[in-house]
C-alpha positions as CSV (number, residue, x, y, z in Angstrom):
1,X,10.1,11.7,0.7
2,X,7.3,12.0,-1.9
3,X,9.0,9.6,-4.2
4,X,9.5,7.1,-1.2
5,X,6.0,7.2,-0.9
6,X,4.8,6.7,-4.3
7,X,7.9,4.0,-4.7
8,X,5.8,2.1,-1.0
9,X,2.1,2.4,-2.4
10,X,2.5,1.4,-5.8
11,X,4.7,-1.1,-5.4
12,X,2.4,-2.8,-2.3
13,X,-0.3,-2.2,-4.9
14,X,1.4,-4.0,-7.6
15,X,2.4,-6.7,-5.5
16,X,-1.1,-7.5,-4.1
17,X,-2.9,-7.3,-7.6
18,X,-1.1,-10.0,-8.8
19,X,-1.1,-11.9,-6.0
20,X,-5.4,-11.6,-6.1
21,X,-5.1,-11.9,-10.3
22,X,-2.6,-14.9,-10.2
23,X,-4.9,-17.4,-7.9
24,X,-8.2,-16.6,-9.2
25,X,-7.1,-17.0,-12.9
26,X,-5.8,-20.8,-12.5
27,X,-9.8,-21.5,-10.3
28,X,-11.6,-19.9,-13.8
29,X,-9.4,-22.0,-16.0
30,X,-9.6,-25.6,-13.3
31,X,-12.7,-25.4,-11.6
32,X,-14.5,-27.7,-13.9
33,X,-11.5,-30.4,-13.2
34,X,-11.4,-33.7,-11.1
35,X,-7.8,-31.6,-10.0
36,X,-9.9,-28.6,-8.4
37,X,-13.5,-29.4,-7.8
38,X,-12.5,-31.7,-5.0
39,X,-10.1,-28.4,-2.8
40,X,-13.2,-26.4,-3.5
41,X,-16.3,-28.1,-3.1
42,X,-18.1,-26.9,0.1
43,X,-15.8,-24.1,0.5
44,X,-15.8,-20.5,-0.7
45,X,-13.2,-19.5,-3.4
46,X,-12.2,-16.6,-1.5
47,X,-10.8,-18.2,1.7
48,X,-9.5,-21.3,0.3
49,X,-7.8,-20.3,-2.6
50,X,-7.0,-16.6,-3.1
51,X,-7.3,-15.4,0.5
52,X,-3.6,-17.5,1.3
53,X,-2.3,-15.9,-1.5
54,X,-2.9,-12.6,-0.5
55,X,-1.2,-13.3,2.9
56,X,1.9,-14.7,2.0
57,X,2.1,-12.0,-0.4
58,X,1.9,-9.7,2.0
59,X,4.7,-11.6,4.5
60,X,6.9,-11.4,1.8
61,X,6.5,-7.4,0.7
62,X,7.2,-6.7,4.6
63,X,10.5,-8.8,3.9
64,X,11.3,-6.3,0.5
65,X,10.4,-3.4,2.3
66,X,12.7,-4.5,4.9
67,X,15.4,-5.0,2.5
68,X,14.5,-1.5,0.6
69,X,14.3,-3.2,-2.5
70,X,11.4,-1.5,-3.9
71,X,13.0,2.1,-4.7
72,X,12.2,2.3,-8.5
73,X,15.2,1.6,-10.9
74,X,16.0,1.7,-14.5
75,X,17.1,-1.7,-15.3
76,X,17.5,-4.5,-17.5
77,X,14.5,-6.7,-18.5
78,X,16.3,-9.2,-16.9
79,X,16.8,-7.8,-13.8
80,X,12.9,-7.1,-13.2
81,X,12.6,-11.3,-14.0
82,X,15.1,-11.9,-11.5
83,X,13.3,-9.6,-8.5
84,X,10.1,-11.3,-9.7
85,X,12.0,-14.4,-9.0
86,X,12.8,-14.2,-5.7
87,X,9.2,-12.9,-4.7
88,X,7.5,-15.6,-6.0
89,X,9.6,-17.9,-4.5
90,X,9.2,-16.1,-0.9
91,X,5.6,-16.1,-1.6
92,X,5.3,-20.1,-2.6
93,X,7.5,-20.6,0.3
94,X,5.5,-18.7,2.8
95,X,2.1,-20.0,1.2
96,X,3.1,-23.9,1.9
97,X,3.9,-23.1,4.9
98,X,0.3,-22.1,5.6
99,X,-1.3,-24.4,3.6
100,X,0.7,-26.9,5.4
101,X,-0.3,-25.1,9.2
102,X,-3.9,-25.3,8.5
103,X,-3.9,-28.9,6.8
104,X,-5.8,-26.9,3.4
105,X,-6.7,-29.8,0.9
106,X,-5.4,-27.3,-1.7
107,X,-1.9,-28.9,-1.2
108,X,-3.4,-31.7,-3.1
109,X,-3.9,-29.7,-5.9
110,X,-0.3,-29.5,-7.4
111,X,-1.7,-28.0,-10.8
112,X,-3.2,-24.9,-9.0
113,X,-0.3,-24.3,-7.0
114,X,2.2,-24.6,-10.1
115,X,-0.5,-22.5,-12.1
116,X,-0.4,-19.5,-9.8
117,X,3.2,-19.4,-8.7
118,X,4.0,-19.5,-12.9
119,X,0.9,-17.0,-13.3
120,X,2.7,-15.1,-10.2
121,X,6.1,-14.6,-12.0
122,X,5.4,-13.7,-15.5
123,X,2.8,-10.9,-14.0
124,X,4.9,-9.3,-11.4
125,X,8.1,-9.0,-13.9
126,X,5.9,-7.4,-16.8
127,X,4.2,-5.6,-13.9
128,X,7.4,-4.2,-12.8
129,X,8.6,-3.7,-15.7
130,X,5.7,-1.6,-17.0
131,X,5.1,0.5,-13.8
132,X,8.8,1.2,-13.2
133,X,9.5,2.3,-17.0
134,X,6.6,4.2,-17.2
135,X,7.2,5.8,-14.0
136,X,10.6,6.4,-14.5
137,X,10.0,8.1,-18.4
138,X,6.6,9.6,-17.9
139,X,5.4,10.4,-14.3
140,X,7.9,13.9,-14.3
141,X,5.6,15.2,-17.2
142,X,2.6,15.0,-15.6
143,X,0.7,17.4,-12.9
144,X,1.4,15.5,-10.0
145,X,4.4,15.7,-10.1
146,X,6.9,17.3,-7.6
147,X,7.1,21.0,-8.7
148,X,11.2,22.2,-8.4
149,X,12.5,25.5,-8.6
150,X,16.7,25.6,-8.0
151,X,18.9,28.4,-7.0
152,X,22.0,28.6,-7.9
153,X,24.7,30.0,-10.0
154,X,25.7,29.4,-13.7
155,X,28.8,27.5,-13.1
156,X,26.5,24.9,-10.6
157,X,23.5,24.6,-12.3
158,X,24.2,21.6,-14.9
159,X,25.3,19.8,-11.7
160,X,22.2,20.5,-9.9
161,X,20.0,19.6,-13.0
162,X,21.8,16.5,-13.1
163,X,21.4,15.3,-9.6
164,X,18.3,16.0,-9.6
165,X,17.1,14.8,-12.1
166,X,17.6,11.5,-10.5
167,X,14.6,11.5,-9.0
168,X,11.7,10.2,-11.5
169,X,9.0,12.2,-9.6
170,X,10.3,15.3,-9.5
171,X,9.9,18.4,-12.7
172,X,12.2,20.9,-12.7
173,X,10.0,24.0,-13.3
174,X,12.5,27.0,-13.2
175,X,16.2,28.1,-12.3
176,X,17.2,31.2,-10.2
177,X,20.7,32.3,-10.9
178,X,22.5,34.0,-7.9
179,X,25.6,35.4,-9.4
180,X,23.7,37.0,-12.9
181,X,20.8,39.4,-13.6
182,X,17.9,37.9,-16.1
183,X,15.6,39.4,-17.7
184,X,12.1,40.7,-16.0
185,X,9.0,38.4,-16.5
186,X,5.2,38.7,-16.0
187,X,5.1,35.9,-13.8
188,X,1.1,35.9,-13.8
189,X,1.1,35.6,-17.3
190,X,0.7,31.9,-18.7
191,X,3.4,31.9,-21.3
192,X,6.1,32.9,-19.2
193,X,7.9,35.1,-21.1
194,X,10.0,38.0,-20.5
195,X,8.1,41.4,-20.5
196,X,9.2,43.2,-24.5
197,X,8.6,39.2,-25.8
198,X,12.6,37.7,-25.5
199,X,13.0,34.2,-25.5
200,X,13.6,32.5,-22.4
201,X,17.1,30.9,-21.5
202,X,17.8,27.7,-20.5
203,X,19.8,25.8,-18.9
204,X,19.8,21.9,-19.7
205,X,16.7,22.7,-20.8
206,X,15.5,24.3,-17.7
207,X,14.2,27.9,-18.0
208,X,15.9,30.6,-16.4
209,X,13.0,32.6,-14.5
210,X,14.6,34.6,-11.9
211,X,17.8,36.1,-9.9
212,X,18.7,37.5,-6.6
213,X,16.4,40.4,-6.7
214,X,13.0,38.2,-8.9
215,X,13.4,34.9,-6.8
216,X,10.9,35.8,-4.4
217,X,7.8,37.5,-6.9
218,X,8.4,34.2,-9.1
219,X,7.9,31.9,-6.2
220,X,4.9,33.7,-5.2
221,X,2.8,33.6,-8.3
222,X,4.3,30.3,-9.7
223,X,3.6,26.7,-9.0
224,X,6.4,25.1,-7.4
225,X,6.4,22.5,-4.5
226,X,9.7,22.3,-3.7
227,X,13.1,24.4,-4.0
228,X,16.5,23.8,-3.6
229,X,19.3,26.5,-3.1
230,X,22.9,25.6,-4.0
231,X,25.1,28.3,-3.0
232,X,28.7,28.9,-2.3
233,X,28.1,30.4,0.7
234,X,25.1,30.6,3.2
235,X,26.2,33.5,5.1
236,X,25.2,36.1,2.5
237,X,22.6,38.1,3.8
238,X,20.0,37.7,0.5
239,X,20.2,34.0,0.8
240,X,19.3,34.0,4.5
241,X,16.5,37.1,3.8
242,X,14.9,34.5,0.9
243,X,15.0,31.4,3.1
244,X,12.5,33.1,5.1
245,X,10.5,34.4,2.8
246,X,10.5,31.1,0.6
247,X,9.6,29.0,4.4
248,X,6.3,31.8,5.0
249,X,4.9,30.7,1.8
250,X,4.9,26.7,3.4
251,X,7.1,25.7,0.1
252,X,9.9,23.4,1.8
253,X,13.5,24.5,1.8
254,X,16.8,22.1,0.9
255,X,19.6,24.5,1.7
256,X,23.3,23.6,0.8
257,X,25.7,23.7,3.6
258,X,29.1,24.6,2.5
259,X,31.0,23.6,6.0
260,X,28.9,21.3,8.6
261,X,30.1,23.3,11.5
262,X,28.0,26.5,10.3
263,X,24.9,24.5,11.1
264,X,23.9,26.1,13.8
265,X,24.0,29.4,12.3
266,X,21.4,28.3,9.3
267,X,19.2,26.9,12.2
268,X,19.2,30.3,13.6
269,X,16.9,31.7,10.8
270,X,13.8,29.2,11.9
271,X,12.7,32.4,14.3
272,X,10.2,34.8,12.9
273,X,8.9,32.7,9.8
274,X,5.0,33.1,10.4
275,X,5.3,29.3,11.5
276,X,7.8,27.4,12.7
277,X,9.4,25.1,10.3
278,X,10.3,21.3,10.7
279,X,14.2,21.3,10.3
280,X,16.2,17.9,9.6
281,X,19.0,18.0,11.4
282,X,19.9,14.8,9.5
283,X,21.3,16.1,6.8
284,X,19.4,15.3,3.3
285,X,21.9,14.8,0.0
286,X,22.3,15.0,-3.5
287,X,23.8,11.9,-4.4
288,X,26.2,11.5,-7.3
289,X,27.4,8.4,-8.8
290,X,31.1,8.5,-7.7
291,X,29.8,9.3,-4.3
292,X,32.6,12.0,-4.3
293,X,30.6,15.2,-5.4
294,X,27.2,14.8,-3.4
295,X,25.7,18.2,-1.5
296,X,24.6,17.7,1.5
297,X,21.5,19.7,2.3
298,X,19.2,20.9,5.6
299,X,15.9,20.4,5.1
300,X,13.4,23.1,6.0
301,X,9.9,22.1,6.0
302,X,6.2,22.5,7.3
303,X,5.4,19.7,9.4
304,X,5.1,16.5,7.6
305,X,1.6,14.1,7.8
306,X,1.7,10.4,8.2
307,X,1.3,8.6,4.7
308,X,-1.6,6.6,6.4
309,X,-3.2,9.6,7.2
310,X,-3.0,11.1,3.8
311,X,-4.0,7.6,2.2
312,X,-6.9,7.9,4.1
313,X,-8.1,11.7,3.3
314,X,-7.5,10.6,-0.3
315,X,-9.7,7.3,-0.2
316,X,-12.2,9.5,2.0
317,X,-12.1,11.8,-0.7
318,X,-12.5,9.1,-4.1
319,X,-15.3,7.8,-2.0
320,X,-17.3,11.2,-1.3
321,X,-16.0,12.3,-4.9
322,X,-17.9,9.0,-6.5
323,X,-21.1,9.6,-4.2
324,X,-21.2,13.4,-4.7
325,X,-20.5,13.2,-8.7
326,X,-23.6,10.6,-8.8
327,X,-25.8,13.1,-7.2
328,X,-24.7,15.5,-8.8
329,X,-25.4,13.6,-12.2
330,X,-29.3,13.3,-10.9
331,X,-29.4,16.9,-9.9
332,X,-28.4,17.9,-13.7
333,X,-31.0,17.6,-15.4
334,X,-33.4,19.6,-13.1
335,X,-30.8,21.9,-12.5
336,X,-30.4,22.6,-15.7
337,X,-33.4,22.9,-16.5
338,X,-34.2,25.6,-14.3
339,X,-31.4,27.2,-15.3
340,X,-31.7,27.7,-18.8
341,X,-35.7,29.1,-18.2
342,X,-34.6,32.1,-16.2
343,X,-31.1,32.7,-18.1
344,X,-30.0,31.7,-21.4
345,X,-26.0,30.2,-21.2
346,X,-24.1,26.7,-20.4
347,X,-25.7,25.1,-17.1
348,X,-22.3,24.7,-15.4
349,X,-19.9,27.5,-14.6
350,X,-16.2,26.7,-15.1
351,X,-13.6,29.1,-13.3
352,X,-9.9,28.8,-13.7
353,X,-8.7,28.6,-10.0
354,X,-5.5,28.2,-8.0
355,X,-4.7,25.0,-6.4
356,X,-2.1,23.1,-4.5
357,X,1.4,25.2,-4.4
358,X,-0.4,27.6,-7.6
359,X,-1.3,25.1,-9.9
360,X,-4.3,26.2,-11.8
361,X,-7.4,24.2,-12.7
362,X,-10.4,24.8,-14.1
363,X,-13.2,24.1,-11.3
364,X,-17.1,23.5,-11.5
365,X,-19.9,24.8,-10.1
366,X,-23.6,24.8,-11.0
367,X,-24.1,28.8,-13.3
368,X,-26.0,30.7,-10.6
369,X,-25.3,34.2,-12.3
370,X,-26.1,35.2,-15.9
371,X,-23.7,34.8,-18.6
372,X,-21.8,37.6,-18.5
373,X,-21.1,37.7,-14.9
374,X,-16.9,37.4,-15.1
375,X,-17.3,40.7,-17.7
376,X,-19.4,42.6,-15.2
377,X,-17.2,42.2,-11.8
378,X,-14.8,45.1,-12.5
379,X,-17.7,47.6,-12.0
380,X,-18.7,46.2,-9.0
381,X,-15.7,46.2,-7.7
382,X,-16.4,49.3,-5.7
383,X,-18.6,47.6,-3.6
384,X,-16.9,44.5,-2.3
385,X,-17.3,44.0,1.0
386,X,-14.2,41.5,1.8
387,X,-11.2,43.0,2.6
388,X,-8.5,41.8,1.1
389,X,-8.3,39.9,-2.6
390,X,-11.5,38.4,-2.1
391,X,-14.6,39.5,-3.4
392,X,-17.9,39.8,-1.6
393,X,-21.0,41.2,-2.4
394,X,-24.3,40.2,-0.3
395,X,-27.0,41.5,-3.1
396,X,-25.1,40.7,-5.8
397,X,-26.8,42.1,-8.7
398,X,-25.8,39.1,-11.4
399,X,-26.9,36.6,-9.5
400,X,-29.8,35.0,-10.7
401,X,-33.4,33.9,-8.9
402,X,-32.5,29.8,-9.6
403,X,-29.3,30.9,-8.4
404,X,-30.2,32.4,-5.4
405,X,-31.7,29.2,-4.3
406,X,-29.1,27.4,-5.1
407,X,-26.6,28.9,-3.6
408,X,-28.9,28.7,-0.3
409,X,-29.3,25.3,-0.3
410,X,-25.3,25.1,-1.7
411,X,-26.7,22.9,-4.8
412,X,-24.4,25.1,-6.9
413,X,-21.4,23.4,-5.3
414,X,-21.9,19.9,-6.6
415,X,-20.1,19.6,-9.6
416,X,-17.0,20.4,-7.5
417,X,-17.5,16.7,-6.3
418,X,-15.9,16.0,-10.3
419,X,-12.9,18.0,-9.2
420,X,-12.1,16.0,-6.2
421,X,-12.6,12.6,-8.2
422,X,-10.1,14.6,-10.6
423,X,-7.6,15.2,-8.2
424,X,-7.6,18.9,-8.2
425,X,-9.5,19.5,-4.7
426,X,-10.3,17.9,-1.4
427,X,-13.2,17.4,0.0
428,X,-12.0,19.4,3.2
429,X,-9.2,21.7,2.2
430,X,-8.5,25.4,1.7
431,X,-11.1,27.3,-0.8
432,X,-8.8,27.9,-4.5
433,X,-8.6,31.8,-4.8
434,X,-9.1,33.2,-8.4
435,X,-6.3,34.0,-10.7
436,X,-7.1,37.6,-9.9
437,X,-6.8,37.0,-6.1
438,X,-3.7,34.5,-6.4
439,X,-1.8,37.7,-7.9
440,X,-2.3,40.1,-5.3
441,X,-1.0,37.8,-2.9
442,X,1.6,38.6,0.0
443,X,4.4,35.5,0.9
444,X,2.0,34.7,4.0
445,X,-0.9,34.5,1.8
446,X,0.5,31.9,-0.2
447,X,1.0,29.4,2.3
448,X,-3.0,28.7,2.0
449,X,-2.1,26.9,-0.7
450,X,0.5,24.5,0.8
451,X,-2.8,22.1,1.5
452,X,-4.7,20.7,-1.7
453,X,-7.9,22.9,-1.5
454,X,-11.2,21.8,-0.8
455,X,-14.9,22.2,-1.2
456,X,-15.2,23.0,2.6
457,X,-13.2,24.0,5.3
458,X,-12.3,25.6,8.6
459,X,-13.5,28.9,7.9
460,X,-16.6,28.2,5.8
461,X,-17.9,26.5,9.3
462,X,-16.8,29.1,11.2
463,X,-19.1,31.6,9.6
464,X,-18.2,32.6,5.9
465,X,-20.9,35.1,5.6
466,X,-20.3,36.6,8.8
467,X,-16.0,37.1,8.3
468,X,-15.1,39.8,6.0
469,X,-11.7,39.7,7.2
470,X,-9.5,38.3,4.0
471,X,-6.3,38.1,6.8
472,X,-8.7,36.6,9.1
473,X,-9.6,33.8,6.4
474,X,-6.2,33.2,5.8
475,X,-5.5,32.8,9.6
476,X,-8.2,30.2,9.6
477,X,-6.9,27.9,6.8
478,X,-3.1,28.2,8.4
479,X,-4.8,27.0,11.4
480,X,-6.2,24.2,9.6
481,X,-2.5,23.1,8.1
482,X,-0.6,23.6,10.5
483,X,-3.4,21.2,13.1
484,X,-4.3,19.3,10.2
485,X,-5.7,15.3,11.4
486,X,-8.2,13.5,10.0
487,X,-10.1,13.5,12.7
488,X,-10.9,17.2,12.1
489,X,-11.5,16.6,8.5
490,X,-14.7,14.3,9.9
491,X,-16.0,16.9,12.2
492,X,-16.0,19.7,9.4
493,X,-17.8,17.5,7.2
494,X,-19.9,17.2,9.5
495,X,-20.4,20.8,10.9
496,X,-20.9,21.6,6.8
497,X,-24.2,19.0,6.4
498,X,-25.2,20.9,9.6
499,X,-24.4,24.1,8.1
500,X,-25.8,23.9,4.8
501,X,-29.1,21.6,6.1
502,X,-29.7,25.1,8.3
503,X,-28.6,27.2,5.1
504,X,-26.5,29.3,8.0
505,X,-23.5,31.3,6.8
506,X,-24.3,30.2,2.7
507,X,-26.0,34.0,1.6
């Protein structure tokens, strides 16, 4: 579903670039002309000229779309020239129809038409060409990408590599073998290897993380967005036992289904799962050249949001993310300022955290305690006054007078407006435990994470000084998944300027 996505945006993206790019070019290089003065004397650029573009571009991706023909592929040069073909032809087809409907003078101007439709077509096919290549060869290395574990045995695993692997926006992060016992591995540790310093196995080269009896403590305290489990048979009790652990955490399930007619007995295990999970009873599939070796798969899932909705909290979140980095860039220098009279140190405070699924980041906040603050905590540790993972303290000794104010007023939160540009948070979202806290999490715990985090949330305007409840926080941000809209994104970002303008619940 994710690559579907990504395969709808960018493509619609691509497509309406060159349509803006590919009329405005031939008006810079003819507007001095007898041929173009004429269509656009009087009349603004926009409308006349790049405006019908844009719409008969847009008639003819709803035709592609229709047609599914914009799934990425690895193809011939060729064949990229020949799908840029036919959509510059829809478009010109579908633009002189217009032109023609509203009587537009720019039919008179044969040069500008020819221009763009010849501008149109050599842009889209290198356009396609680049984004699908690099896409294709690239995207699977990088962070956004769709984190896969797969659980299997030895004798299936090169097939379930390979199938996978398909899919350009998916990284295949670890393997669990069923049938064979692996060594034991510090999964909190960032080099992943084995405890007594063995080299790691792998498979296709695929790392071989886990087994029957690790699966579960390595999906805990790893990233990994998705996970697939290939097994000979569903029916064995361990199998059924780490479905529902593996659903608690949110992290969607693809189970294989040896015989269609146990169905209903998978289905069975939805009950008792902390939340109920969104099951396709359309079966999903690994799909294999011949068509003769697929798996067929039962999807189980949280509840899935609508890719308008999520286009939106993210262009909600680049525009508060470019505001709140600009103020923050004016607030630096006083800041800072202050900061460095009372306590000698850097002026911002970065903190590895845990993000989306446990992917780590570092995140940013204005230094409100001294230097040495991280070296100090395990002696306070007595004193916390969160239960749970958390830690709490209301006089916290190494926190600083300039950062006593500032965490009043919640100035020490700006620079966390550089992580949301970045990617890493939300500006509504869960708030990213510490390393520290990630690892003493339970299954349920996890499933905080299934939501990219954010600099405010449900429970931070429900009263963060006042809960000291670490289960209760968790209940809180499940809440906020599981009812996730963006309409209630809007209100907390509202009940958080009312909140911190009152300086209630930030001691």
């Amino acid at each position: 579903m994710k690559r579907k996505n990504l395969e709808l945006i960018i493509t619609a993206l691509l497509y309406m670039a060159v349509a803006v790019l590919s009329s405005f070019l031939p008006y810079l290089l003819m507007r001095d002309t007898r041929k173009l003065r004429g269509v656009i004397a009087g009349g603004n650029i926009f409308w006349r000229l790049i405006f019908p573009v844009m719409v008969s571009e847009l008639i003819a991706l709803c035709m592609t779309l229709m047609n599914g023909r914009y799934s990425f592929r690895k193809v011939s040069f060729p064949r990229y020239a020949v799908q840029a073909l036919v959509e510059t032809l829809a478009t010109s087809g579908i633009w002189a129809v217009i032109l023609v409907g509203q009587k537009s003078i720019v039919t008179q101007s044969r040069w500008y038409m020819g221009t763009t439709m010849i501008l149109h077509f050599v842009m889209l096919t290198f356009g396609l060409w680049a984004v699908q290549t690099y896409a294709i060869r690239r995207y699977y290395r990088t962070n956004y990408a769709t984190m896969v574990g797969i659980v299997t045995t030895r004798d299936q695993a090169d097939r379930v590599i390979r199938l996978l692997r398909k899919d350009w926006s998916r990284k295949l992060v670890a393997l669990a073998l069923l049938d064979e016992k692996v060594p034991v591995y510090d999964y909190a540790n960032a080099d992943g290897k084995p405890n007594g310093g063995a080299k790691v196995e792998e498979i296709d080269h695929v790392p071989v993380m886990a087994d029957a009896a690790s699966l579960i403590a390595w999906a805990r305290q790893s990233a990994v967005d998705e996970i697939f489990v290939v097994a000979d048979s569903n029916d064995r009790q361990d199998v059924l036992t780490d479905l529902k652990a593996l659903t608690q955490m949110g992290i969607p399930v693809y189970l294989s289904i040896p015989s269609v007619e146990k169905m209903q007995h998978f289905l069975a295990v939805e009950e008792d799962m902390g939340y109920t999970p969104r099951v396709d009873h359309s079966l999903t599939y690994l799909r294999d050249s011949d068509g003769q070796n697929d798996i067929p798969l039962a999807a189980f899932e949280p509840p899935r949001q609508l890719l308008r909705w999520m286009i939106a909290k993210r262009a909600l979140d680049i525009v508060g993310g470019l505001i709140g980095s600009t103020v923050t860039l004016i607030l630096t220098i006083p800041i800072g300022i202050l900061i460095r009279r009372e306590s000698p140190g850097p002026v911002f405070f970065a903190q590895e955290r845990v993000g989306k699924n446990g992917r780590k980041f570092r995140m940013y906040k204005f230094r409100s305690m001294v230097a040495d603050a991280e070296k100090q905590k395990a002696a306070l540790m007595a004193q916390n006054e969160m239960d749970g993972p958390m830690f709490k303290m209301k006089d916290d000794p190494r926190i600083t007078k300039v950062g006593r104010f500032l965490r009043k007023t919640s100035l020490d939160e700006f620079p966390q407006f550089f992580n949301v540009l970045k990617g890493d948070m939300s500006l509504v979202g869960t708030r990213p435990p510490t390393v520290a806290e990630f690892e003493q999490y339970s299954n349920y715990h996890k499933r905080r994470l299934s939501m990219k985090p954010g600099i405010t949330g449900l429970w931070q305007v429900s009263g963060r000084s006042d809960i000291t409840d670490f289960e209760e926080v968790v209940r809180l941000d499940c809440s906020y998944i599981d009812n996730w809209s963006f309409g209630k994104d809007l209100k907390i970002l509202w009940k958080t300027v009312s909140a911190v303008l009152s300086r209630r619940g930030s001691e």
